Amino acid sequence: MSETKKPVELGVFLPVGNGGWITSTTSPQLPATYEYNKDVARLAEDMGFDFALSMAKWRGYGGPSKHWDVTLESLTTMAGIAEATSRIGVWGTIHTMIFHPAVVAKMVAVLDQISNGRFGLNLVAGSNPVDQGQMGLWRDLDHAGRYALAEEWITVAKRLWTEDRVDHEGAFYKLEDCMSNPKPRNIPPIICAGTSDSGFRFTIKNCTGSFMLGSNRDDFVKTGLRAKELAAEVGRTDFKTYGLFTIVPGASDKEAEERVDYYNSGVDIEALDNQTREYSSDPSVKQNTMAKRFISQGDARNSMSPAAIIGSPETIARKLADIAINAELDGITVIVPDFIDDLKTIGTTVVEGLHEAGVMTNAYAHQHG
Ligand SMILES: Cc1cc2nc3c(=O)[nH]c(=O)nc-3n(C[C@H](O)[C@H](O)[C@H](O)COP(=O)(O)O)c2cc1C
């Protein structure tokens, strides 16, 4: 009798910002180049990953590591990666404050053609006033107002993807007999990572699924279940949840811990301070989950997320499977220190371990015919 396993999509959060997600001078100094990200996406595709996602970021945090002082623009990066791959899902991010929905509606229609229907959109309503403010593109809206704008944005975009001519007069956008062709073959999958009350409400009402973080194992489980519960309350049984995990593998648990200690020895406090200061400058700081996360870490901040999963491939697989099953996650998105060597470990031994621990990935099926 075959035992039932939980199906989980596997994705990679592409390192389009230099240094990736470890804020340190002693971690791998990943280049934020298109070539490197293309190699990572192709490797992920070869191993059977389901999607590659890139973030949208406009300004770095400086410090000795010059953390994220170089970042690739997300949609143009994913257009190239769509052409360079043939099966993996390609997901790009936009800030709703920055781009007019009619501009993105057309970009997405083209991305749909380039990717042959593999494109997905990650929407960011905005949580760092300095990031977009440096260009004069931060809108002076409170937290709820930013999600109101995002809701009008997505309403307009969906209409342009499905209707011949659109008239719209709202609080933020005015369209008169607006035509947008070509159309994508379908409305693309749309994800948002807002996990505040307004963020979740917006996402469940308007999106395919939610990206989420946890500050530890229990927080992950709580956040994942909360999303499913809120979605079920409004009949969204199709709503998907994707966890984001920083993972540091080693040959043994001890070796993995030593890697983390070494990266922490070079922690870039100046860059982390700048990050916290930028998010804290949001007048709606009390509702901004990202700002609250950075502030609450205080002096305990280190080079990587406190929720990082560290250990041998077996340890990682066991911990990831525990969270994925108990949080009822539909997807696991990974961040690693080195997106070539470490990603190979995730795509092979960790995928095997996940299978043994009750989680079925397409990567496993891909590698086992
Ligand atoms: C997986 C994940 C991906 C995210 N990607 C981006 C991004 O690319 N750019 C960005 O400015 N913010 C990004 N964010 C931040 C969120 O979109 C959101 O602004 C933040 O979590 C605050 O949520 P809230 O609005 O519900 O308080 C991301 C967050 C997560 C968890």
PDB file of C-alpha atoms in Angstrom, residues 15-270:
ATOM      1  CA  PRO A  15      19.862  36.281  -5.481  1.00  0.00           C
ATOM      2  CA  VAL A  16      19.299  39.406  -7.563  1.00  0.00           C
ATOM      3  CA  GLY A  17      20.864  41.550  -4.805  1.00  0.00           C
ATOM      4  CA  ASN A  18      24.621  41.249  -4.144  1.00  0.00           C
ATOM      5  CA  GLY A  19      25.399  39.047  -1.140  1.00  0.00           C
ATOM      6  CA  GLY A  20      22.053  37.255  -1.260  1.00  0.00           C
ATOM      7  CA  TRP A  21      20.251  37.148   2.083  1.00  0.00           C
ATOM      8  CA  ILE A  22      23.224  36.922   4.419  1.00  0.00           C
ATOM      9  CA  THR A  23      24.334  40.343   5.654  1.00  0.00           C
ATOM     10  CA  SER A  24      28.002  39.672   6.254  1.00  0.00           C
ATOM     11  CA  THR A  25      31.501  40.266   4.942  1.00  0.00           C
ATOM     12  CA  THR A  26      32.449  36.597   5.491  1.00  0.00           C
ATOM     13  CA  SER A  27      29.576  34.912   3.617  1.00  0.00           C
ATOM     14  CA  PRO A  28      29.774  34.118  -0.126  1.00  0.00           C
ATOM     15  CA  GLN A  29      29.834  37.506  -1.864  1.00  0.00           C
ATOM     16  CA  LEU A  30      27.303  36.584  -4.540  1.00  0.00           C
ATOM     17  CA  PRO A  31      27.352  38.848  -7.588  1.00  0.00           C
ATOM     18  CA  ALA A  32      24.044  40.432  -8.524  1.00  0.00           C
ATOM     19  CA  THR A  33      24.529  39.698 -12.199  1.00  0.00           C
ATOM     20  CA  TYR A  34      22.090  38.384 -14.764  1.00  0.00           C
ATOM     21  CA  GLU A  35      24.563  35.630 -15.769  1.00  0.00           C
ATOM     22  CA  TYR A  36      24.769  34.263 -12.227  1.00  0.00           C
ATOM     23  CA  ASN A  37      20.994  34.337 -11.757  1.00  0.00           C
ATOM     24  CA  LYS A  38      20.452  32.689 -15.132  1.00  0.00           C
ATOM     25  CA  ASP A  39      22.809  29.869 -14.078  1.00  0.00           C
ATOM     26  CA  VAL A  40      20.896  29.463 -10.807  1.00  0.00           C
ATOM     27  CA  ALA A  41      17.525  29.342 -12.586  1.00  0.00           C
ATOM     28  CA  ARG A  42      18.797  26.803 -15.135  1.00  0.00           C
ATOM     29  CA  LEU A  43      20.244  24.641 -12.362  1.00  0.00           C
ATOM     30  CA  ALA A  44      16.926  24.784 -10.507  1.00  0.00           C
ATOM     31  CA  GLU A  45      15.097  23.812 -13.682  1.00  0.00           C
ATOM     32  CA  ASP A  46      17.491  20.897 -14.327  1.00  0.00           C
ATOM     33  CA  MET A  47      16.823  19.580 -10.816  1.00  0.00           C
ATOM     34  CA  GLY A  48      13.045  19.786 -11.256  1.00  0.00           C
ATOM     35  CA  PHE A  49      12.270  22.861  -9.137  1.00  0.00           C
ATOM     36  CA  ASP A  50       8.820  24.355  -9.763  1.00  0.00           C
ATOM     37  CA  PHE A  51       9.612  28.085  -9.776  1.00  0.00           C
ATOM     38  CA  ALA A  52      12.297  30.760  -9.627  1.00  0.00           C
ATOM     39  CA  LEU A  53      11.279  34.090  -8.075  1.00  0.00           C
ATOM     40  CA  SER A  54      13.134  37.395  -8.034  1.00  0.00           C
ATOM     41  CA  MET A  55      12.500  40.236  -5.595  1.00  0.00           C
ATOM     42  CA  ALA A  56      12.108  43.951  -6.389  1.00  0.00           C
ATOM     43  CA  LYS A  57      14.541  46.229  -4.550  1.00  0.00           C
ATOM     44  CA  TRP A  58      15.766  49.691  -5.529  1.00  0.00           C
ATOM     45  CA  ARG A  59      18.313  50.708  -2.910  1.00  0.00           C
ATOM     46  CA  GLY A  60      20.947  48.854  -0.883  1.00  0.00           C
ATOM     47  CA  TYR A  61      21.899  49.048   2.767  1.00  0.00           C
ATOM     48  CA  GLY A  62      25.594  49.906   2.398  1.00  0.00           C
ATOM     49  CA  GLY A  63      27.924  48.967   5.256  1.00  0.00           C
ATOM     50  CA  PRO A  64      31.224  47.124   4.765  1.00  0.00           C
ATOM     51  CA  SER A  65      29.447  44.372   2.763  1.00  0.00           C
ATOM     52  CA  LYS A  66      27.675  46.968   0.570  1.00  0.00           C
ATOM     53  CA  HIS A  67      24.630  44.791   1.091  1.00  0.00           C
ATOM     54  CA  TRP A  68      22.248  44.930  -1.881  1.00  0.00           C
ATOM     55  CA  ASP A  69      23.913  48.066  -3.270  1.00  0.00           C
ATOM     56  CA  VAL A  70      23.548  46.263  -6.615  1.00  0.00           C
ATOM     57  CA  THR A  71      20.127  44.792  -7.470  1.00  0.00           C
ATOM     58  CA  LEU A  72      18.729  43.600 -10.786  1.00  0.00           C
ATOM     59  CA  GLU A  73      15.308  44.822 -11.869  1.00  0.00           C
ATOM     60  CA  SER A  74      12.916  41.933 -11.452  1.00  0.00           C
ATOM     61  CA  LEU A  75      10.709  41.805 -14.568  1.00  0.00           C
ATOM     62  CA  THR A  76      13.512  42.335 -17.100  1.00  0.00           C
ATOM     63  CA  THR A  77      15.570  39.682 -15.288  1.00  0.00           C
ATOM     64  CA  MET A  78      12.679  37.228 -15.466  1.00  0.00           C
ATOM     65  CA  ALA A  79      12.083  38.003 -19.153  1.00  0.00           C
ATOM     66  CA  GLY A  80      15.655  36.850 -19.851  1.00  0.00           C
ATOM     67  CA  ILE A  81      15.308  33.831 -17.594  1.00  0.00           C
ATOM     68  CA  ALA A  82      12.023  32.898 -19.262  1.00  0.00           C
ATOM     69  CA  GLU A  83      13.843  32.789 -22.610  1.00  0.00           C
ATOM     70  CA  ALA A  84      16.782  30.868 -21.084  1.00  0.00           C
ATOM     71  CA  THR A  85      14.587  28.122 -19.561  1.00  0.00           C
ATOM     72  CA  SER A  86      11.740  25.966 -20.828  1.00  0.00           C
ATOM     73  CA  ARG A  87       9.820  24.381 -17.944  1.00  0.00           C
ATOM     74  CA  ILE A  88      10.340  26.142 -14.595  1.00  0.00           C
ATOM     75  CA  GLY A  89       7.829  28.772 -13.426  1.00  0.00           C
ATOM     76  CA  VAL A  90       9.288  32.295 -13.678  1.00  0.00           C
ATOM     77  CA  TRP A  91       8.023  34.759 -11.106  1.00  0.00           C
ATOM     78  CA  GLY A  92       8.771  38.473 -10.967  1.00  0.00           C
ATOM     79  CA  THR A  93       7.975  41.187  -8.426  1.00  0.00           C
ATOM     80  CA  ILE A  94       6.617  44.700  -8.790  1.00  0.00           C
ATOM     81  CA  HIS A  95       5.795  47.475  -6.315  1.00  0.00           C
ATOM     82  CA  THR A  96       2.235  48.630  -6.958  1.00  0.00           C
ATOM     83  CA  MET A  97       3.203  52.203  -5.995  1.00  0.00           C
ATOM     84  CA  ILE A  98       5.858  52.395  -8.692  1.00  0.00           C
ATOM     85  CA  PHE A  99       4.264  50.990 -11.818  1.00  0.00           C
ATOM     86  CA  HIS A 100       0.944  51.937 -13.352  1.00  0.00           C
ATOM     87  CA  PRO A 101      -1.228  48.790 -13.704  1.00  0.00           C
ATOM     88  CA  ALA A 102      -1.665  49.358 -17.458  1.00  0.00           C
ATOM     89  CA  VAL A 103       2.129  49.305 -17.925  1.00  0.00           C
ATOM     90  CA  VAL A 104       2.499  46.048 -15.994  1.00  0.00           C
ATOM     91  CA  ALA A 105      -0.602  44.540 -17.667  1.00  0.00           C
ATOM     92  CA  LYS A 106       1.173  44.793 -21.003  1.00  0.00           C
ATOM     93  CA  MET A 107       4.556  43.680 -19.630  1.00  0.00           C
ATOM     94  CA  VAL A 108       2.881  40.586 -18.167  1.00  0.00           C
ATOM     95  CA  ALA A 109       1.170  39.808 -21.477  1.00  0.00           C
ATOM     96  CA  VAL A 110       4.584  39.855 -23.176  1.00  0.00           C
ATOM     97  CA  LEU A 111       6.135  37.794 -20.360  1.00  0.00           C
ATOM     98  CA  ASP A 112       3.322  35.294 -20.875  1.00  0.00           C
ATOM     99  CA  GLN A 113       4.422  34.908 -24.509  1.00  0.00           C
ATOM    100  CA  ILE A 114       8.157  34.738 -23.740  1.00  0.00           C
ATOM    101  CA  SER A 115       7.600  32.154 -20.995  1.00  0.00           C
ATOM    102  CA  ASN A 116       4.873  30.232 -22.815  1.00  0.00           C
ATOM    103  CA  GLY A 117       2.483  30.640 -19.875  1.00  0.00           C
ATOM    104  CA  ARG A 118       5.026  30.173 -17.064  1.00  0.00           C
ATOM    105  CA  PHE A 119       4.983  33.712 -15.644  1.00  0.00           C
ATOM    106  CA  GLY A 120       3.703  34.624 -12.169  1.00  0.00           C
ATOM    107  CA  LEU A 121       3.557  37.999 -10.435  1.00  0.00           C
ATOM    108  CA  ASN A 122       4.549  38.845  -6.839  1.00  0.00           C
ATOM    109  CA  LEU A 123       2.896  42.099  -5.734  1.00  0.00           C
ATOM    110  CA  VAL A 124       4.424  44.353  -3.069  1.00  0.00           C
ATOM    111  CA  ALA A 125       2.165  47.052  -1.645  1.00  0.00           C
ATOM    112  CA  GLY A 126       5.228  48.707  -0.077  1.00  0.00           C
ATOM    113  CA  SER A 127       6.860  48.586   3.332  1.00  0.00           C
ATOM    114  CA  ASN A 128      10.151  50.510   3.004  1.00  0.00           C
ATOM    115  CA  PRO A 129       9.528  54.249   2.472  1.00  0.00           C
ATOM    116  CA  VAL A 130      13.199  54.974   1.699  1.00  0.00           C
ATOM    117  CA  ASP A 131      13.484  52.330  -1.028  1.00  0.00           C
ATOM    118  CA  GLN A 132      10.868  53.940  -3.244  1.00  0.00           C
ATOM    119  CA  GLY A 133      11.132  57.408  -1.624  1.00  0.00           C
ATOM    120  CA  GLN A 134      14.649  57.927  -3.023  1.00  0.00           C
ATOM    121  CA  MET A 135      13.007  58.195  -6.468  1.00  0.00           C
ATOM    122  CA  GLY A 136      10.092  60.299  -5.302  1.00  0.00           C
ATOM    123  CA  LEU A 137       7.834  57.292  -5.886  1.00  0.00           C
ATOM    124  CA  TRP A 138       6.718  56.542  -2.310  1.00  0.00           C
ATOM    125  CA  ARG A 139       3.051  57.506  -1.884  1.00  0.00           C
ATOM    126  CA  ASP A 140       2.215  59.038   1.427  1.00  0.00           C
ATOM    127  CA  LEU A 141      -0.386  56.418   2.330  1.00  0.00           C
ATOM    128  CA  ASP A 142      -0.898  54.629   5.603  1.00  0.00           C
ATOM    129  CA  HIS A 143      -0.661  50.842   5.734  1.00  0.00           C
ATOM    130  CA  ALA A 144      -4.367  50.259   4.935  1.00  0.00           C
ATOM    131  CA  GLY A 145      -4.177  52.893   2.175  1.00  0.00           C
ATOM    132  CA  ARG A 146      -1.312  51.026   0.482  1.00  0.00           C
ATOM    133  CA  TYR A 147      -3.431  47.872   0.299  1.00  0.00           C
ATOM    134  CA  ALA A 148      -6.392  49.941  -0.956  1.00  0.00           C
ATOM    135  CA  LEU A 149      -4.130  51.152  -3.769  1.00  0.00           C
ATOM    136  CA  ALA A 150      -2.937  47.590  -4.411  1.00  0.00           C
ATOM    137  CA  GLU A 151      -6.549  46.406  -4.598  1.00  0.00           C
ATOM    138  CA  GLU A 152      -7.475  49.058  -7.159  1.00  0.00           C
ATOM    139  CA  TRP A 153      -4.233  48.244  -9.022  1.00  0.00           C
ATOM    140  CA  ILE A 154      -5.036  44.554  -9.350  1.00  0.00           C
ATOM    141  CA  THR A 155      -8.682  45.231 -10.248  1.00  0.00           C
ATOM    142  CA  VAL A 156      -7.536  47.429 -13.144  1.00  0.00           C
ATOM    143  CA  ALA A 157      -4.848  44.962 -14.261  1.00  0.00           C
ATOM    144  CA  LYS A 158      -7.292  42.028 -14.279  1.00  0.00           C
ATOM    145  CA  ARG A 159      -9.796  44.020 -16.300  1.00  0.00           C
ATOM    146  CA  LEU A 160      -7.117  44.961 -18.850  1.00  0.00           C
ATOM    147  CA  TRP A 161      -6.127  41.287 -19.136  1.00  0.00           C
ATOM    148  CA  THR A 162      -9.699  40.215 -19.894  1.00  0.00           C
ATOM    149  CA  GLU A 163     -11.698  43.146 -21.372  1.00  0.00           C
ATOM    150  CA  ASP A 164     -11.383  44.885 -24.757  1.00  0.00           C
ATOM    151  CA  ARG A 165     -11.833  48.416 -23.467  1.00  0.00           C
ATOM    152  CA  VAL A 166     -11.665  49.641 -19.886  1.00  0.00           C
ATOM    153  CA  ASP A 167     -13.164  52.768 -18.333  1.00  0.00           C
ATOM    154  CA  HIS A 168     -12.239  53.216 -14.702  1.00  0.00           C
ATOM    155  CA  GLU A 169     -12.375  56.092 -12.288  1.00  0.00           C
ATOM    156  CA  GLY A 170     -11.131  55.262  -8.818  1.00  0.00           C
ATOM    157  CA  ALA A 171      -9.259  56.837  -5.915  1.00  0.00           C
ATOM    158  CA  PHE A 172      -5.845  56.175  -7.513  1.00  0.00           C
ATOM    159  CA  TYR A 173      -6.280  55.455 -11.229  1.00  0.00           C
ATOM    160  CA  LYS A 174      -8.292  56.861 -14.100  1.00  0.00           C
ATOM    161  CA  LEU A 175      -8.547  54.994 -17.379  1.00  0.00           C
ATOM    162  CA  GLU A 176     -10.558  56.155 -20.357  1.00  0.00           C
ATOM    163  CA  ASP A 177     -11.417  53.690 -23.091  1.00  0.00           C
ATOM    164  CA  CYS A 178      -8.122  51.975 -22.283  1.00  0.00           C
ATOM    165  CA  MET A 179      -7.137  49.153 -24.623  1.00  0.00           C
ATOM    166  CA  SER A 180      -4.414  46.669 -23.747  1.00  0.00           C
ATOM    167  CA  ASN A 181      -3.369  43.997 -26.213  1.00  0.00           C
ATOM    168  CA  PRO A 182      -2.036  41.351 -26.403  1.00  0.00           C
ATOM    169  CA  LYS A 183      -3.816  39.546 -23.580  1.00  0.00           C
ATOM    170  CA  PRO A 184      -2.065  36.852 -21.534  1.00  0.00           C
ATOM    171  CA  ARG A 185      -3.543  33.380 -22.176  1.00  0.00           C
ATOM    172  CA  ASN A 186      -4.861  33.409 -18.584  1.00  0.00           C
ATOM    173  CA  ILE A 187      -4.738  35.784 -15.641  1.00  0.00           C
ATOM    174  CA  PRO A 188      -1.302  34.828 -14.257  1.00  0.00           C
ATOM    175  CA  PRO A 189      -0.808  33.393 -10.776  1.00  0.00           C
ATOM    176  CA  ILE A 190      -0.510  36.364  -8.399  1.00  0.00           C
ATOM    177  CA  ILE A 191       1.191  36.170  -5.025  1.00  0.00           C
ATOM    178  CA  CYS A 192       1.649  38.726  -2.256  1.00  0.00           C
ATOM    179  CA  ALA A 193       3.740  38.549   0.922  1.00  0.00           C
ATOM    180  CA  GLY A 194       1.651  40.859   3.078  1.00  0.00           C
ATOM    181  CA  THR A 195       1.050  38.984   6.328  1.00  0.00           C
ATOM    182  CA  SER A 196      -0.458  41.802   8.398  1.00  0.00           C
ATOM    183  CA  ASP A 197      -4.251  41.736   8.726  1.00  0.00           C
ATOM    184  CA  SER A 198      -4.668  44.133   5.778  1.00  0.00           C
ATOM    185  CA  GLY A 199      -2.014  42.224   3.832  1.00  0.00           C
ATOM    186  CA  PHE A 200      -3.676  38.840   4.342  1.00  0.00           C
ATOM    187  CA  ARG A 201      -7.149  40.214   3.582  1.00  0.00           C
ATOM    188  CA  PHE A 202      -5.901  41.788   0.344  1.00  0.00           C
ATOM    189  CA  THR A 203      -4.032  38.641  -0.668  1.00  0.00           C
ATOM    190  CA  ILE A 204      -6.850  36.202   0.022  1.00  0.00           C
ATOM    191  CA  LYS A 205      -9.355  38.365  -1.831  1.00  0.00           C
ATOM    192  CA  ASN A 206      -7.218  39.130  -4.884  1.00  0.00           C
ATOM    193  CA  CYS A 207      -4.357  36.660  -5.247  1.00  0.00           C
ATOM    194  CA  THR A 208      -3.612  33.003  -5.918  1.00  0.00           C
ATOM    195  CA  GLY A 209      -1.466  32.611  -2.848  1.00  0.00           C
ATOM    196  CA  SER A 210       0.631  34.084  -0.107  1.00  0.00           C
ATOM    197  CA  PHE A 211       4.372  34.168   0.598  1.00  0.00           C
ATOM    198  CA  MET A 212       5.224  33.991   4.253  1.00  0.00           C
ATOM    199  CA  LEU A 213       8.036  34.056   6.741  1.00  0.00           C
ATOM    200  CA  GLY A 214       8.232  32.740  10.289  1.00  0.00           C
ATOM    201  CA  SER A 215      10.494  33.883  13.100  1.00  0.00           C
ATOM    202  CA  ASN A 216      10.771  30.236  14.226  1.00  0.00           C
ATOM    203  CA  ARG A 217       9.117  26.853  13.642  1.00  0.00           C
ATOM    204  CA  ASP A 218       5.977  27.563  15.708  1.00  0.00           C
ATOM    205  CA  ASP A 219       5.528  31.017  14.208  1.00  0.00           C
ATOM    206  CA  PHE A 220       5.674  29.467  10.727  1.00  0.00           C
ATOM    207  CA  VAL A 221       3.022  26.921  11.644  1.00  0.00           C
ATOM    208  CA  LYS A 222       0.818  29.614  13.199  1.00  0.00           C
ATOM    209  CA  THR A 223       1.137  31.941  10.182  1.00  0.00           C
ATOM    210  CA  GLY A 224       0.552  29.151   7.653  1.00  0.00           C
ATOM    211  CA  LEU A 225      -2.552  27.880   9.431  1.00  0.00           C
ATOM    212  CA  ARG A 226      -3.893  31.406   9.916  1.00  0.00           C
ATOM    213  CA  ALA A 227      -3.685  32.025   6.159  1.00  0.00           C
ATOM    214  CA  LYS A 228      -5.527  28.772   5.407  1.00  0.00           C
ATOM    215  CA  GLU A 229      -8.176  29.522   8.015  1.00  0.00           C
ATOM    216  CA  LEU A 230      -8.816  33.071   6.766  1.00  0.00           C
ATOM    217  CA  ALA A 231      -8.974  31.769   3.196  1.00  0.00           C
ATOM    218  CA  ALA A 232     -11.412  28.981   4.146  1.00  0.00           C
ATOM    219  CA  GLU A 233     -13.684  31.525   5.880  1.00  0.00           C
ATOM    220  CA  VAL A 234     -14.284  33.148   2.483  1.00  0.00           C
ATOM    221  CA  GLY A 235     -14.473  29.846   0.618  1.00  0.00           C
ATOM    222  CA  ARG A 236     -10.971  30.029  -0.880  1.00  0.00           C
ATOM    223  CA  THR A 237     -10.027  26.364  -0.591  1.00  0.00           C
ATOM    224  CA  ASP A 238      -7.719  26.832  -3.612  1.00  0.00           C
ATOM    225  CA  PHE A 239      -5.605  29.467  -1.812  1.00  0.00           C
ATOM    226  CA  LYS A 240      -1.895  28.548  -1.708  1.00  0.00           C
ATOM    227  CA  THR A 241       0.751  29.314   0.891  1.00  0.00           C
ATOM    228  CA  TYR A 242       4.474  29.432   0.205  1.00  0.00           C
ATOM    229  CA  GLY A 243       7.016  29.533   3.029  1.00  0.00           C
ATOM    230  CA  LEU A 244      10.345  31.288   2.592  1.00  0.00           C
ATOM    231  CA  PHE A 245      13.265  29.457   4.235  1.00  0.00           C
ATOM    232  CA  THR A 246      16.906  30.393   4.700  1.00  0.00           C
ATOM    233  CA  ILE A 247      18.791  27.098   4.686  1.00  0.00           C
ATOM    234  CA  VAL A 248      22.440  26.462   5.548  1.00  0.00           C
ATOM    235  CA  PRO A 249      23.504  22.901   4.745  1.00  0.00           C
ATOM    236  CA  GLY A 250      26.700  21.155   5.834  1.00  0.00           C
ATOM    237  CA  ALA A 251      28.104  17.630   5.638  1.00  0.00           C
ATOM    238  CA  SER A 252      27.092  17.299   9.300  1.00  0.00           C
ATOM    239  CA  ASP A 253      25.071  19.425  11.723  1.00  0.00           C
ATOM    240  CA  LYS A 254      28.347  20.571  13.286  1.00  0.00           C
ATOM    241  CA  GLU A 255      29.797  21.642   9.950  1.00  0.00           C
ATOM    242  CA  ALA A 256      26.652  23.588   9.093  1.00  0.00           C
ATOM    243  CA  GLU A 257      26.731  25.337  12.509  1.00  0.00           C
ATOM    244  CA  GLU A 258      30.379  26.232  11.904  1.00  0.00           C
ATOM    245  CA  ARG A 259      29.457  27.824   8.582  1.00  0.00           C
ATOM    246  CA  VAL A 260      26.845  29.957  10.321  1.00  0.00           C
ATOM    247  CA  ASP A 261      29.320  30.950  13.074  1.00  0.00           C
ATOM    248  CA  TYR A 262      31.792  31.998  10.420  1.00  0.00           C
ATOM    249  CA  TYR A 263      29.205  34.095   8.563  1.00  0.00           C
ATOM    250  CA  ASN A 264      28.071  35.633  11.848  1.00  0.00           C
ATOM    251  CA  SER A 265      31.686  36.590  12.640  1.00  0.00           C
ATOM    252  CA  GLY A 266      31.455  39.023   9.718  1.00  0.00           C
ATOM    253  CA  VAL A 267      27.914  40.283  10.403  1.00  0.00           C
ATOM    254  CA  ASP A 268      27.420  43.723   8.870  1.00  0.00           C
ATOM    255  CA  ILE A 269      25.709  45.634  11.663  1.00  0.00           C
ATOM    256  CA  GLU A 270      25.916  48.903   9.768  1.00  0.00           C
TER     257      GLU A 270
END
